[in-house]
Amino acid sequence: MLKRLVPHPLLTLLIVVVWILLNGVSWGSALLGLVLGVAIPRFTSAYWPDRPRIRSPLMIVEYAAIVLWDIVVANFQVAYLILFRRGDTLRSRFVTVPLDLKTPEAITALAGTITMTPGTVSADLSGDGRALLVHCLETHDPEATVAAIKSRYETRLQRIFET
Amino acid sequence: MIATASMVSLIAIGAAMLLNLYRLLVGPDTPTRVLALDTLTINAIALVVLAGIFYDTTIYFEAALLFAMVGFLTTVAYCKYMLRGNVME
Amino acid sequence: MIGEIVITALIYLAAFFLFVGSLGLAKLPSLMQRLHGPTKATTLGIGSLLIASMLYFLLERGSLSIHELLITTFLFLTAPVTALMVANAHILRDTRDRKKLPPTGSAIGWAVIDGPPAEPSEQD
């Protein structure tokens, strides 16, 4: 019964919180947010057949801290490359990152992380979802870049979303 | 001190928007122009937020939020058009 | 006083990164390289500018405004999607760059070019 009424509890919570932040803290906005938070997941649940499963929520905090730190470092690296290097002397190339992750949520998180961090942009996924196409702005050693992505982000995501 | 910083930053962001405009006009292919438009939107958001600090008012944040949403949707629609040939599927 | 210095530093940092991001877009020679400028530099630029704005209204006016947090979150979530879609469009349209792509490591190719493998259970 409860599962039919609230198919995605986390989504409901998110909608309520965002609605309150948008419209100011008051009972009226909380109530309207709750109505929307119940109605929207209810009417869109046909498109979301199963819930994403999160094994260890505490790991997300550690992961977010690492990614935020990497974003700051990445910005300074990319700024240096843009300001002090001529564009045609950069060794830019595509590399393939083979994936061990299986769930779509984990792969989405990994692709987003890769785009935000040091000199890499994720460009495409292979048809079967087993490899990610990544473009590096400057790399001496493609294998080392791939290994760094796998050890730094993928293993942590694997512990968060899968086991 | 903050007013001076806002003034200098307004000039810097204006220069950044001129660079985006240059890429938008020159850009050899369509994806480059879409990317230039997207960056122009992000710079416009920065300009709106900075104007909020400069004039000491919070009423501009709704405008910034709308810019962020509409800018994202426009970029996605353009890319969808380039990928599929039509926007709706 | 210290708050004022921090806010000023954050505003200058934001302006620097926004300018560098746009400079990268204008300066670098190929589209995939140009993509690196805006996706990174602008996110930290916008991020630090919005933190500066939050601190300003908190310290100078004494009122907490949360809209900045929403804008930051929204931009951080949408920036990778934008970059991915522009890269997809580039790979699909640029036949010279398409030949330079590395292999996927399995029999099935990249999704933009070859499309996802046909699933018999799902009707499209």
Coordinates of C-alpha atoms in Angstrom, one line a residue:
Chain A
M1 CA 0.0 0.0 0.0
L2 CA 2.7 2.5 1.0
K3 CA 4.9 1.3 -1.8
R4 CA 2.1 2.0 -4.3
L5 CA 1.4 5.5 -2.8
V6 CA 5.1 6.5 -2.7
P7 CA 6.9 4.6 -5.3
H8 CA 10.2 6.6 -5.0
P9 CA 10.6 7.9 -1.4
L10 CA 13.9 9.7 -2.2
L11 CA 12.4 11.5 -5.2
T12 CA 9.4 12.6 -3.1
L13 CA 11.8 14.0 -0.5
L14 CA 13.9 15.7 -3.1
I15 CA 10.8 17.4 -4.7
V16 CA 9.6 18.6 -1.3
V17 CA 13.0 20.0 -0.3
V18 CA 13.5 21.8 -3.6
W19 CA 10.0 23.2 -3.6
I20 CA 10.5 24.6 -0.1
L21 CA 13.9 26.1 -1.0
L22 CA 12.4 27.7 -4.1
N23 CA 9.3 29.2 -2.4
G24 CA 10.5 30.0 1.1
V25 CA 9.9 28.2 4.3
S26 CA 6.2 28.2 5.2
W27 CA 3.5 25.7 5.9
G28 CA 1.8 26.5 2.6
S29 CA 4.8 25.8 0.5
A30 CA 5.5 22.6 2.5
L31 CA 2.0 21.3 1.9
L32 CA 2.0 22.1 -1.8
G33 CA 5.5 20.6 -2.1
L34 CA 4.2 17.4 -0.4
V35 CA 1.3 17.2 -2.8
L36 CA 3.6 17.6 -5.8
G37 CA 6.1 15.2 -4.2
V38 CA 3.5 12.5 -4.0
A39 CA 1.8 13.2 -7.3
I40 CA 4.8 13.5 -9.7
P41 CA 6.5 10.1 -8.8
R42 CA 3.0 8.5 -8.8
F43 CA 2.2 9.6 -12.4
T44 CA 5.7 9.0 -13.7
S45 CA 6.3 5.7 -12.0
A46 CA 5.4 3.8 -15.2
Y47 CA 8.7 5.2 -16.7
W48 CA 10.8 4.2 -13.7
P49 CA 10.0 0.5 -13.1
D50 CA 12.7 -0.1 -10.4
R51 CA 14.3 1.9 -7.7
P52 CA 18.0 2.6 -7.8
R53 CA 19.7 0.8 -5.0
I54 CA 22.3 2.5 -2.9
R55 CA 24.3 0.1 -0.8
S56 CA 26.4 2.4 1.4
P57 CA 25.1 6.0 1.6
L58 CA 28.0 7.1 3.8
M59 CA 30.4 6.5 1.0
I60 CA 28.7 9.2 -1.1
V61 CA 30.0 11.9 1.3
E62 CA 33.6 10.7 0.8
Y63 CA 33.1 10.4 -2.9
A64 CA 31.6 13.9 -3.2
A65 CA 34.5 15.4 -1.2
I66 CA 37.1 13.7 -3.5
V67 CA 35.2 14.8 -6.6
L68 CA 34.9 18.4 -5.4
W69 CA 38.6 18.5 -4.6
D70 CA 39.4 17.1 -8.0
I71 CA 37.2 19.7 -9.7
V72 CA 39.2 22.5 -8.1
V73 CA 42.5 21.0 -9.0
A74 CA 41.3 20.2 -12.5
N75 CA 40.3 23.8 -13.0
F76 CA 43.7 25.1 -12.2
Q77 CA 45.3 22.5 -14.5
V78 CA 43.0 23.3 -17.4
A79 CA 43.4 27.1 -16.9
Y80 CA 47.2 26.6 -17.0
L81 CA 47.0 24.6 -20.2
I82 CA 44.7 27.1 -21.9
L83 CA 46.7 30.2 -20.9
F84 CA 50.3 29.0 -21.5
R85 CA 50.2 26.3 -24.2
R86 CA 49.5 26.7 -27.8
G87 CA 46.5 24.6 -28.9
D88 CA 48.2 22.5 -31.5
T89 CA 51.0 21.5 -29.2
L90 CA 48.6 19.8 -26.8
R91 CA 48.6 16.0 -27.0
S92 CA 44.8 15.5 -27.1
R93 CA 43.4 12.1 -27.9
F94 CA 40.5 9.7 -27.3
V95 CA 40.9 6.8 -25.0
T96 CA 38.6 3.8 -24.2
V97 CA 37.8 3.1 -20.6
P98 CA 36.4 -0.4 -20.1
L99 CA 33.7 -0.5 -17.5
D100 CA 33.2 -2.9 -14.7
L101 CA 30.0 -1.1 -13.5
K102 CA 26.7 -2.6 -14.6
T103 CA 23.8 -0.4 -13.3
P104 CA 22.8 2.7 -15.4
E105 CA 22.9 5.0 -12.4
A106 CA 26.5 4.2 -11.6
I107 CA 27.6 4.6 -15.2
T108 CA 25.8 8.0 -15.4
A109 CA 27.6 9.1 -12.2
L110 CA 31.0 8.0 -13.5
A111 CA 30.5 9.7 -16.9
G112 CA 29.5 13.0 -15.1
T113 CA 32.5 12.7 -12.8
I114 CA 34.8 12.2 -15.7
T115 CA 33.5 15.3 -17.5
M116 CA 34.0 17.5 -14.4
T117 CA 37.5 16.3 -13.5
P118 CA 41.1 16.7 -14.7
G119 CA 41.4 17.4 -18.4
T120 CA 38.9 14.6 -19.4
V121 CA 35.4 14.7 -21.1
S122 CA 33.3 11.6 -21.5
A123 CA 32.1 11.6 -25.1
D124 CA 30.1 8.4 -25.7
L125 CA 29.1 5.0 -24.4
S126 CA 29.5 1.8 -26.4
G127 CA 26.3 0.2 -27.6
D128 CA 26.4 -2.6 -25.0
G129 CA 27.3 -0.2 -22.1
R130 CA 30.7 -1.9 -21.5
A131 CA 33.1 0.9 -22.4
L132 CA 33.2 4.6 -22.2
L133 CA 34.8 6.9 -24.8
V134 CA 36.8 9.6 -23.0
H135 CA 38.6 12.6 -24.6
C136 CA 41.8 13.8 -22.8
L137 CA 43.0 17.4 -23.3
E138 CA 46.7 16.6 -22.5
T139 CA 48.1 13.1 -21.7
H140 CA 51.5 11.5 -22.0
D141 CA 50.3 8.1 -21.0
P142 CA 46.8 7.0 -21.9
E143 CA 47.0 3.8 -19.9
A144 CA 47.9 5.7 -16.7
T145 CA 44.9 8.0 -17.3
V146 CA 42.5 5.1 -17.7
A147 CA 44.0 3.3 -14.6
A148 CA 43.6 6.5 -12.5
I149 CA 39.9 6.9 -13.5
K150 CA 39.2 3.2 -12.7
S151 CA 41.0 3.2 -9.4
R152 CA 40.0 6.6 -8.2
Y153 CA 36.3 6.8 -9.2
E154 CA 35.1 3.5 -10.5
T155 CA 36.0 1.3 -7.5
R156 CA 34.3 3.8 -5.1
L157 CA 31.1 4.0 -7.3
Q158 CA 31.1 0.2 -7.4
R159 CA 31.0 0.2 -3.6
I160 CA 28.2 2.8 -3.5
F161 CA 25.9 1.3 -6.1
E162 CA 26.9 -2.3 -6.4
T163 CA 29.0 -4.5 -4.1
Chain B
M1 CA 36.2 46.8 -2.0
I2 CA 33.4 44.5 -3.1
A3 CA 32.0 47.2 -5.4
T4 CA 35.4 47.5 -7.1
A5 CA 35.7 43.7 -7.5
S6 CA 32.2 43.5 -9.0
M7 CA 33.1 46.3 -11.5
V8 CA 36.3 44.5 -12.6
S9 CA 34.6 41.2 -12.8
L10 CA 31.7 42.7 -14.9
I11 CA 34.3 43.9 -17.4
A12 CA 36.1 40.5 -17.4
I13 CA 32.8 38.7 -18.0
G14 CA 31.8 41.1 -20.7
A15 CA 35.1 40.3 -22.4
A16 CA 34.4 36.6 -22.0
M17 CA 31.0 37.1 -23.6
L18 CA 32.7 39.0 -26.6
L19 CA 35.0 35.9 -27.0
N20 CA 31.9 33.7 -27.1
L21 CA 30.3 35.9 -29.6
Y22 CA 33.4 35.7 -31.8
R23 CA 33.2 31.9 -31.6
L24 CA 29.5 32.0 -32.4
L25 CA 30.1 34.1 -35.5
V26 CA 33.3 32.4 -36.7
G27 CA 32.7 28.8 -35.5
P28 CA 33.4 26.5 -38.4
D29 CA 30.6 24.0 -37.6
T30 CA 27.2 23.8 -35.9
P31 CA 28.3 22.0 -32.7
T32 CA 30.8 24.7 -32.0
R33 CA 28.1 27.3 -32.4
V34 CA 25.9 25.4 -30.0
L35 CA 28.7 25.2 -27.5
A36 CA 29.4 28.9 -27.9
L37 CA 25.7 29.7 -27.2
D38 CA 25.8 27.5 -24.1
T39 CA 28.8 29.2 -22.7
L40 CA 27.2 32.6 -23.5
T41 CA 24.2 31.5 -21.3
I42 CA 26.5 30.5 -18.5
N43 CA 28.3 33.9 -18.7
A44 CA 24.9 35.6 -18.7
I45 CA 24.0 33.8 -15.5
A46 CA 27.2 35.0 -13.9
L47 CA 26.5 38.6 -15.1
V48 CA 23.0 38.5 -13.5
V49 CA 24.3 37.1 -10.2
L50 CA 27.1 39.7 -10.2
A51 CA 24.6 42.5 -10.9
G52 CA 22.6 41.2 -7.9
I53 CA 25.7 41.7 -5.7
F54 CA 26.5 45.1 -7.3
Y55 CA 23.1 46.5 -6.8
D56 CA 22.6 44.8 -3.4
T57 CA 19.4 43.0 -4.2
T58 CA 18.2 39.4 -4.3
I59 CA 15.4 39.7 -6.9
Y60 CA 17.7 38.8 -9.8
F61 CA 18.1 35.2 -8.7
E62 CA 14.9 34.0 -10.2
A63 CA 16.2 35.4 -13.5
A64 CA 19.4 33.5 -13.1
L65 CA 17.5 30.3 -12.3
L66 CA 15.4 30.7 -15.4
F67 CA 18.5 31.4 -17.5
A68 CA 20.0 28.2 -16.3
M69 CA 17.0 26.1 -17.1
V70 CA 16.1 27.6 -20.5
G71 CA 19.8 27.6 -21.5
F72 CA 20.1 23.9 -20.7
L73 CA 16.9 23.0 -22.5
T74 CA 17.9 25.0 -25.6
T75 CA 21.3 23.2 -25.8
V76 CA 19.7 19.8 -25.4
A77 CA 17.1 20.6 -28.1
Y78 CA 19.8 21.8 -30.5
C79 CA 21.9 18.7 -29.9
K80 CA 18.9 16.5 -30.3
Y81 CA 18.2 18.1 -33.6
M82 CA 21.7 17.5 -34.8
L83 CA 21.7 13.9 -33.6
R84 CA 18.2 12.8 -34.8
G85 CA 17.1 15.5 -37.3
N86 CA 14.0 16.4 -35.2
V87 CA 13.6 17.6 -31.7
M88 CA 10.7 15.5 -30.4
E89 CA 10.8 11.7 -30.5
Chain C
M1 CA 36.4 42.5 7.4
I2 CA 37.7 39.0 6.8
G3 CA 34.4 38.2 5.2
E4 CA 34.8 41.1 2.8
I5 CA 38.3 39.9 1.8
V6 CA 37.0 36.3 1.2
I7 CA 34.1 37.6 -0.9
T8 CA 36.3 39.8 -3.0
A9 CA 38.8 36.9 -3.6
L10 CA 35.9 34.6 -4.6
I11 CA 34.6 37.2 -7.1
Y12 CA 38.0 37.7 -8.7
L13 CA 38.5 33.9 -8.8
A14 CA 35.1 33.5 -10.5
A15 CA 35.8 36.2 -13.1
F16 CA 39.2 34.7 -13.8
F17 CA 37.8 31.2 -14.5
L18 CA 34.9 32.4 -16.5
F19 CA 37.2 34.4 -18.7
V20 CA 39.7 31.5 -19.1
G21 CA 36.9 29.2 -20.0
S22 CA 35.7 31.5 -22.8
L23 CA 39.3 32.1 -23.8
G24 CA 39.7 28.3 -24.2
L25 CA 36.6 28.2 -26.3
A26 CA 37.9 31.0 -28.6
K27 CA 41.6 29.9 -28.7
L28 CA 41.8 26.1 -29.0
P29 CA 41.8 24.6 -32.5
S30 CA 39.4 21.6 -32.5
L31 CA 35.9 21.2 -31.0
M32 CA 36.8 18.4 -28.6
Q33 CA 39.6 20.6 -27.2
R34 CA 37.2 23.5 -27.0
L35 CA 34.8 21.5 -25.0
H36 CA 37.3 21.3 -22.1
G37 CA 37.3 25.1 -21.5
P38 CA 33.6 25.8 -20.8
T39 CA 32.7 22.6 -19.0
K40 CA 35.3 23.0 -16.3
A41 CA 36.3 26.6 -16.0
T42 CA 32.8 27.8 -16.0
T43 CA 31.5 25.4 -13.4
L44 CA 34.1 26.6 -10.8
G45 CA 33.6 30.1 -12.0
I46 CA 29.9 30.0 -11.4
G47 CA 30.4 27.9 -8.3
S48 CA 32.7 30.4 -6.5
L49 CA 30.6 33.4 -7.7
L50 CA 27.5 31.9 -6.2
I51 CA 29.3 31.1 -2.9
A52 CA 30.5 34.7 -2.9
S53 CA 26.9 35.9 -3.4
M54 CA 25.6 33.7 -0.6
L55 CA 28.4 34.9 1.8
Y56 CA 27.7 38.5 0.8
F57 CA 24.0 38.4 1.5
L58 CA 24.7 36.4 4.7
L59 CA 27.4 38.6 6.1
E60 CA 26.5 42.0 4.8
R61 CA 22.7 41.8 4.9
G62 CA 22.2 39.1 7.5
S63 CA 19.7 37.2 5.3
L64 CA 20.3 33.7 4.1
S65 CA 19.4 33.2 0.4
I66 CA 19.3 29.6 -0.8
H67 CA 18.6 30.2 -4.5
E68 CA 22.3 30.2 -5.2
L69 CA 22.6 26.6 -4.0
L70 CA 19.8 25.5 -6.3
I71 CA 21.5 27.3 -9.3
T72 CA 24.9 25.7 -8.5
T73 CA 23.4 22.2 -8.1
F74 CA 21.5 22.6 -11.3
L75 CA 24.5 23.8 -13.3
F76 CA 26.7 21.0 -11.9
L77 CA 24.2 18.4 -12.9
T78 CA 23.5 19.8 -16.4
A79 CA 27.1 20.7 -17.4
P80 CA 28.1 17.0 -18.1
V81 CA 24.9 16.3 -20.0
T82 CA 25.5 19.3 -22.3
A83 CA 29.1 18.3 -22.9
L84 CA 28.1 14.7 -23.6
M85 CA 25.5 15.8 -26.1
V86 CA 27.7 18.3 -27.9
A87 CA 30.5 15.6 -28.1
N88 CA 27.9 13.1 -29.5
A89 CA 26.8 15.6 -32.2
H90 CA 30.4 16.2 -33.1
I91 CA 31.3 12.5 -33.4
L92 CA 28.2 11.9 -35.5
R93 CA 28.8 14.8 -37.9
D94 CA 32.7 14.9 -38.2
T95 CA 33.7 11.9 -40.4
R96 CA 37.4 12.7 -40.0
D97 CA 37.4 12.5 -36.2
R98 CA 35.2 9.4 -36.4
K99 CA 37.9 7.4 -38.0
K100 CA 40.3 8.3 -35.2
L101 CA 38.1 6.8 -32.4
P102 CA 39.7 3.9 -30.5
P103 CA 37.9 0.5 -30.6
T104 CA 35.4 -0.3 -27.9
G105 CA 37.1 -3.6 -26.9
S106 CA 34.0 -5.7 -27.9
A107 CA 32.1 -6.5 -31.1
I108 CA 29.6 -3.7 -30.6
G109 CA 30.6 -0.2 -31.6
W110 CA 30.0 3.2 -30.1
A111 CA 26.3 4.1 -29.4
V112 CA 26.1 7.3 -31.4
I113 CA 27.4 5.7 -34.7
D114 CA 26.0 2.2 -34.5
G115 CA 23.1 2.7 -32.1
P116 CA 22.3 0.4 -29.2
P117 CA 22.0 -3.3 -30.0
A118 CA 18.5 -4.4 -30.9
E119 CA 16.5 -5.7 -27.9
P120 CA 13.8 -8.1 -29.0
S121 CA 11.7 -7.6 -25.8
E122 CA 11.5 -3.8 -26.1
Q123 CA 9.3 -2.2 -28.8
D124 CA 10.6 1.2 -29.9

